[in-house]
Amino acid sequence: MSDEVPKTQDLIKSIIANKTPVASWMDTPAVIRPGMYCYSAKAKPLNIVGMPHGREWTPDADDWSLPENWMEILSEGLRDRLDRFRSLKVFMDICVRCGACADKCHYFIGTGDPKNMPVLRAELLRSVYRKEYTVAGKILGKLVGARPMTAEVLKEWWYYLFQCSECRRCSVFCPYGIDTAEITILGRELLNLLGLNIDWIATPVSNCYRTGNHLGIQPHAFKDMIEFFVDDIEEITGVRVNPSFNRKGAEILFITPSGDVFADPGTYTAMGYLILFHYLESMGLDITWSTYASEGGNFGLFTSHEMMKRLNAKMYAEAKRLGVKWILGGECGHMWRVIQQYMGTMNGPADFLETPVSPLTGTKFQNAASTKMVHITEFTADLIKHNKLKMDTSRNDNLKVTFHDSCNPARAMGLFEEPRYVIKNVCKNFYEMPESTIKEQTFCCGSGSGLNAGENLELRMRGGLPRANAVKYVHEKHGVNMLATICAIDRAALPPLMDYWVPGVSVTGVHELVGNALILPGEKQRETDLRGEPLPGMEDE
């Protein structure tokens, strides 16, 4: 943990010490301070994908090197989006500022900054909208919450729009159904018209465009990494799995976030996938990986609707190239929001593919009739229900598990029960966090929407406080020592959050637990789990 992040007790004291502001929010300028923001986007990644005004600039500088006509660009961009997205016009007009969303945001809870209340974060844009597009705003100005766009306002937009993880928890509680995440998305689109992105988003976007994954890994390196997992699995189980790559004519294309292939603890989840697929091959599973569409995640969601569409298309282009029937998707978060909420109208129904049918159980996944894509926890839950998996669940007996509903699969998909069903069938010790912190009301990891950087670690620890607090509750009450999740960003973001707030709790993907429990035909007696740690009863060995 960085020395720049306050100690836990000091951070808590700073939250408690927050007082009601004495000045109006319009009269309180944004203070851009280290630890609370990500580095600015470099020119190179923006230029690679053809985004405008790529240049070198820094958030803490007085001069952001804006284009001379930046106000005109912004005004035209806002007008264009008001015309194209009816939701934006509605959300700008119907908010009554009741504040029902205020204490629902993890960033407001963790920072105490009023501008992190969803209602006020949206008001940052809404105030400019009122000035330009309402009669009252043009005449009465500040009296009706209207203000002109200035360089200071622009900086405030940038600072707070990148303190929103677009988790949509606030929308669950809004009596008018306002989705502040949509406002954040469109606000970021406007910032991108001026080249004002962050590096943690812009670089993965350009990498994904160039090589098919966020890390910019070339196809041969992706394959090599999978082969490392194959070696590890053989050492642990005595069985050598044999994944296929880019195989034309396979029935199913498997796509997972690159974080599962290149970042612990997601790598153990990837090993779980490989073990599961090998187990099922003799039963008729015909599946292949792609080294080109090697990323399920879509940072275009955090950039613009156009970029989201562009990056989503690669998975379907690869499915068409390989001639598969349908796509199986790994444990990812925002990948599934894009698929479930945007794919049908954005890229169009994938009519060249078939509605997914499990070749092992005959189950037809009618919910995927448009997208032709099934979440792997749906797939595995169906296998378990039909008694297709032979498992030794005692291998997970040393774990007391709770489950973090990742924001996008939870609120965007309604994927609540399938991962829990899988966990309960591979682990005997499962404990839920408090009801108000799970499922539709789940708290965010505090690092979503491209905010999982290192330089903004204080923001992440503050934003992740509500989630950590719920984990701490089951840790102290039930001895929970493992936090399971089905999102690659969560698997990267939650370990430092747990180390900071709840030491003693580790993080896992659901299919790591499945891989531990599955009994492979011909395997030797296992002595360790997929992490190389002794199984229960094997400590002396």
PDB file of N, CA, C and O in Angstrom, residues 90-91 94-104 118-119 126 168-181 183:
ATOM      1  N   VAL A  90     -34.079  13.984 -20.979  1.00  0.00           N
ATOM      2  CA  VAL A  90     -35.004  13.686 -19.886  1.00  0.00           C
ATOM      3  C   VAL A  90     -34.303  13.841 -18.536  1.00  0.00           C
ATOM      4  O   VAL A  90     -34.830  14.466 -17.604  1.00  0.00           O
ATOM      5  N   PHE A  91     -33.096  13.267 -18.428  1.00  0.00           N
ATOM      6  CA  PHE A  91     -32.372  13.311 -17.151  1.00  0.00           C
ATOM      7  C   PHE A  91     -31.972  14.743 -16.774  1.00  0.00           C
ATOM      8  O   PHE A  91     -31.867  15.081 -15.600  1.00  0.00           O
ATOM      9  N   ILE A  94     -35.785  16.368 -15.532  1.00  0.00           N
ATOM     10  CA  ILE A  94     -36.769  15.877 -14.560  1.00  0.00           C
ATOM     11  C   ILE A  94     -36.267  15.795 -13.124  1.00  0.00           C
ATOM     12  O   ILE A  94     -37.068  15.601 -12.207  1.00  0.00           O
ATOM     13  N   CYS A  95     -34.976  15.938 -12.897  1.00  0.00           N
ATOM     14  CA  CYS A  95     -34.469  15.838 -11.523  1.00  0.00           C
ATOM     15  C   CYS A  95     -35.042  16.964 -10.657  1.00  0.00           C
ATOM     16  O   CYS A  95     -34.998  18.139 -11.029  1.00  0.00           O
ATOM     17  N   VAL A  96     -35.582  16.586  -9.493  1.00  0.00           N
ATOM     18  CA  VAL A  96     -36.129  17.584  -8.565  1.00  0.00           C
ATOM     19  C   VAL A  96     -35.188  17.818  -7.382  1.00  0.00           C
ATOM     20  O   VAL A  96     -35.551  18.492  -6.421  1.00  0.00           O
ATOM     21  N   ARG A  97     -34.002  17.236  -7.469  1.00  0.00           N
ATOM     22  CA  ARG A  97     -32.964  17.406  -6.439  1.00  0.00           C
ATOM     23  C   ARG A  97     -33.478  17.009  -5.045  1.00  0.00           C
ATOM     24  O   ARG A  97     -33.252  17.704  -4.055  1.00  0.00           O
ATOM     25  N   CYS A  98     -34.165  15.863  -5.008  1.00  0.00           N
ATOM     26  CA  CYS A  98     -34.702  15.386  -3.730  1.00  0.00           C
ATOM     27  C   CYS A  98     -33.613  14.824  -2.824  1.00  0.00           C
ATOM     28  O   CYS A  98     -33.784  14.752  -1.612  1.00  0.00           O
ATOM     29  N   GLY A  99     -32.495  14.383  -3.418  1.00  0.00           N
ATOM     30  CA  GLY A  99     -31.392  13.870  -2.622  1.00  0.00           C
ATOM     31  C   GLY A  99     -31.510  12.411  -2.235  1.00  0.00           C
ATOM     32  O   GLY A  99     -30.706  11.918  -1.434  1.00  0.00           O
ATOM     33  N   ALA A 100     -32.476  11.677  -2.800  1.00  0.00           N
ATOM     34  CA  ALA A 100     -32.630  10.262  -2.461  1.00  0.00           C
ATOM     35  C   ALA A 100     -31.389   9.451  -2.818  1.00  0.00           C
ATOM     36  O   ALA A 100     -31.103   8.420  -2.200  1.00  0.00           O
ATOM     37  N   CYS A 101     -30.644   9.937  -3.792  1.00  0.00           N
ATOM     38  CA  CYS A 101     -29.444   9.229  -4.238  1.00  0.00           C
ATOM     39  C   CYS A 101     -28.202   9.582  -3.430  1.00  0.00           C
ATOM     40  O   CYS A 101     -27.181   8.903  -3.524  1.00  0.00           O
ATOM     41  N   ALA A 102     -28.257  10.638  -2.650  1.00  0.00           N
ATOM     42  CA  ALA A 102     -27.046  11.243  -2.087  1.00  0.00           C
ATOM     43  C   ALA A 102     -26.194  10.261  -1.305  1.00  0.00           C
ATOM     44  O   ALA A 102     -25.000  10.091  -1.577  1.00  0.00           O
ATOM     45  N   ASP A 103     -26.791   9.586  -0.321  1.00  0.00           N
ATOM     46  CA  ASP A 103     -26.009   8.705   0.540  1.00  0.00           C
ATOM     47  C   ASP A 103     -25.903   7.300  -0.014  1.00  0.00           C
ATOM     48  O   ASP A 103     -25.454   6.385   0.672  1.00  0.00           O
ATOM     49  N   LYS A 104     -26.310   7.105  -1.253  1.00  0.00           N
ATOM     50  CA  LYS A 104     -26.216   5.779  -1.876  1.00  0.00           C
ATOM     51  C   LYS A 104     -24.906   5.597  -2.625  1.00  0.00           C
ATOM     52  O   LYS A 104     -24.573   4.490  -3.035  1.00  0.00           O
ATOM     53  N   PRO A 118     -24.533  11.825  -6.262  1.00  0.00           N
ATOM     54  CA  PRO A 118     -24.944  11.694  -7.672  1.00  0.00           C
ATOM     55  C   PRO A 118     -25.765  12.877  -8.166  1.00  0.00           C
ATOM     56  O   PRO A 118     -25.577  13.328  -9.295  1.00  0.00           O
ATOM     57  N   VAL A 119     -26.649  13.382  -7.329  1.00  0.00           N
ATOM     58  CA  VAL A 119     -27.476  14.513  -7.746  1.00  0.00           C
ATOM     59  C   VAL A 119     -26.618  15.732  -8.063  1.00  0.00           C
ATOM     60  O   VAL A 119     -26.897  16.462  -9.027  1.00  0.00           O
ATOM     61  N   ARG A 126     -25.784  19.729 -15.480  1.00  0.00           N
ATOM     62  CA  ARG A 126     -27.119  20.283 -15.601  1.00  0.00           C
ATOM     63  C   ARG A 126     -27.098  21.808 -15.486  1.00  0.00           C
ATOM     64  O   ARG A 126     -27.884  22.500 -16.132  1.00  0.00           O
ATOM     65  N   ARG A 168     -24.167   2.626 -11.045  1.00  0.00           N
ATOM     66  CA  ARG A 168     -25.613   2.718 -11.177  1.00  0.00           C
ATOM     67  C   ARG A 168     -26.363   2.382  -9.890  1.00  0.00           C
ATOM     68  O   ARG A 168     -27.575   2.157  -9.916  1.00  0.00           O
ATOM     69  N   ARG A 169     -25.685   2.360  -8.763  1.00  0.00           N
ATOM     70  CA  ARG A 169     -26.407   2.113  -7.509  1.00  0.00           C
ATOM     71  C   ARG A 169     -27.394   3.243  -7.231  1.00  0.00           C
ATOM     72  O   ARG A 169     -28.504   3.007  -6.749  1.00  0.00           O
ATOM     73  N   CYS A 170     -26.993   4.464  -7.558  1.00  0.00           N
ATOM     74  CA  CYS A 170     -27.884   5.607  -7.312  1.00  0.00           C
ATOM     75  C   CYS A 170     -29.186   5.477  -8.083  1.00  0.00           C
ATOM     76  O   CYS A 170     -30.251   5.896  -7.609  1.00  0.00           O
ATOM     77  N   SER A 171     -29.142   4.874  -9.266  1.00  0.00           N
ATOM     78  CA  SER A 171     -30.349   4.767 -10.091  1.00  0.00           C
ATOM     79  C   SER A 171     -31.385   3.851  -9.458  1.00  0.00           C
ATOM     80  O   SER A 171     -32.590   3.996  -9.719  1.00  0.00           O
ATOM     81  N   VAL A 172     -30.926   2.898  -8.637  1.00  0.00           N
ATOM     82  CA  VAL A 172     -31.851   1.983  -7.971  1.00  0.00           C
ATOM     83  C   VAL A 172     -32.769   2.739  -7.021  1.00  0.00           C
ATOM     84  O   VAL A 172     -33.933   2.374  -6.829  1.00  0.00           O
ATOM     85  N   PHE A 173     -32.262   3.818  -6.446  1.00  0.00           N
ATOM     86  CA  PHE A 173     -32.994   4.539  -5.417  1.00  0.00           C
ATOM     87  C   PHE A 173     -33.662   5.814  -5.924  1.00  0.00           C
ATOM     88  O   PHE A 173     -34.399   6.458  -5.184  1.00  0.00           O
ATOM     89  N   CYS A 174     -33.401   6.198  -7.167  1.00  0.00           N
ATOM     90  CA  CYS A 174     -33.984   7.435  -7.697  1.00  0.00           C
ATOM     91  C   CYS A 174     -35.470   7.239  -7.982  1.00  0.00           C
ATOM     92  O   CYS A 174     -35.845   6.348  -8.760  1.00  0.00           O
ATOM     93  N   PRO A 175     -36.356   8.050  -7.388  1.00  0.00           N
ATOM     94  CA  PRO A 175     -37.790   7.874  -7.627  1.00  0.00           C
ATOM     95  C   PRO A 175     -38.202   8.171  -9.066  1.00  0.00           C
ATOM     96  O   PRO A 175     -39.276   7.758  -9.499  1.00  0.00           O
ATOM     97  N   TYR A 176     -37.350   8.873  -9.823  1.00  0.00           N
ATOM     98  CA  TYR A 176     -37.653   9.188 -11.214  1.00  0.00           C
ATOM     99  C   TYR A 176     -36.895   8.285 -12.197  1.00  0.00           C
ATOM    100  O   TYR A 176     -37.025   8.442 -13.404  1.00  0.00           O
ATOM    101  N   GLY A 177     -36.088   7.388 -11.659  1.00  0.00           N
ATOM    102  CA  GLY A 177     -35.350   6.475 -12.523  1.00  0.00           C
ATOM    103  C   GLY A 177     -34.202   7.113 -13.273  1.00  0.00           C
ATOM    104  O   GLY A 177     -33.765   6.603 -14.308  1.00  0.00           O
ATOM    105  N   ILE A 178     -33.682   8.218 -12.774  1.00  0.00           N
ATOM    106  CA  ILE A 178     -32.543   8.872 -13.427  1.00  0.00           C
ATOM    107  C   ILE A 178     -31.301   8.001 -13.270  1.00  0.00           C
ATOM    108  O   ILE A 178     -30.965   7.562 -12.166  1.00  0.00           O
ATOM    109  N   ASP A 179     -30.638   7.742 -14.372  1.00  0.00           N
ATOM    110  CA  ASP A 179     -29.424   6.928 -14.376  1.00  0.00           C
ATOM    111  C   ASP A 179     -28.222   7.868 -14.476  1.00  0.00           C
ATOM    112  O   ASP A 179     -27.821   8.273 -15.563  1.00  0.00           O
ATOM    113  N   THR A 180     -27.670   8.206 -13.325  1.00  0.00           N
ATOM    114  CA  THR A 180     -26.546   9.148 -13.323  1.00  0.00           C
ATOM    115  C   THR A 180     -25.346   8.595 -14.065  1.00  0.00           C
ATOM    116  O   THR A 180     -24.523   9.362 -14.591  1.00  0.00           O
ATOM    117  N   ALA A 181     -25.226   7.273 -14.134  1.00  0.00           N
ATOM    118  CA  ALA A 181     -24.116   6.686 -14.893  1.00  0.00           C
ATOM    119  C   ALA A 181     -24.192   7.087 -16.360  1.00  0.00           C
ATOM    120  O   ALA A 181     -23.165   7.324 -17.002  1.00  0.00           O
ATOM    121  N   ILE A 183     -25.377   9.865 -17.444  1.00  0.00           N
ATOM    122  CA  ILE A 183     -24.918  11.256 -17.490  1.00  0.00           C
ATOM    123  C   ILE A 183     -23.396  11.298 -17.446  1.00  0.00           C
ATOM    124  O   ILE A 183     -22.746  12.064 -18.174  1.00  0.00           O
TER     125      ILE A 183
END
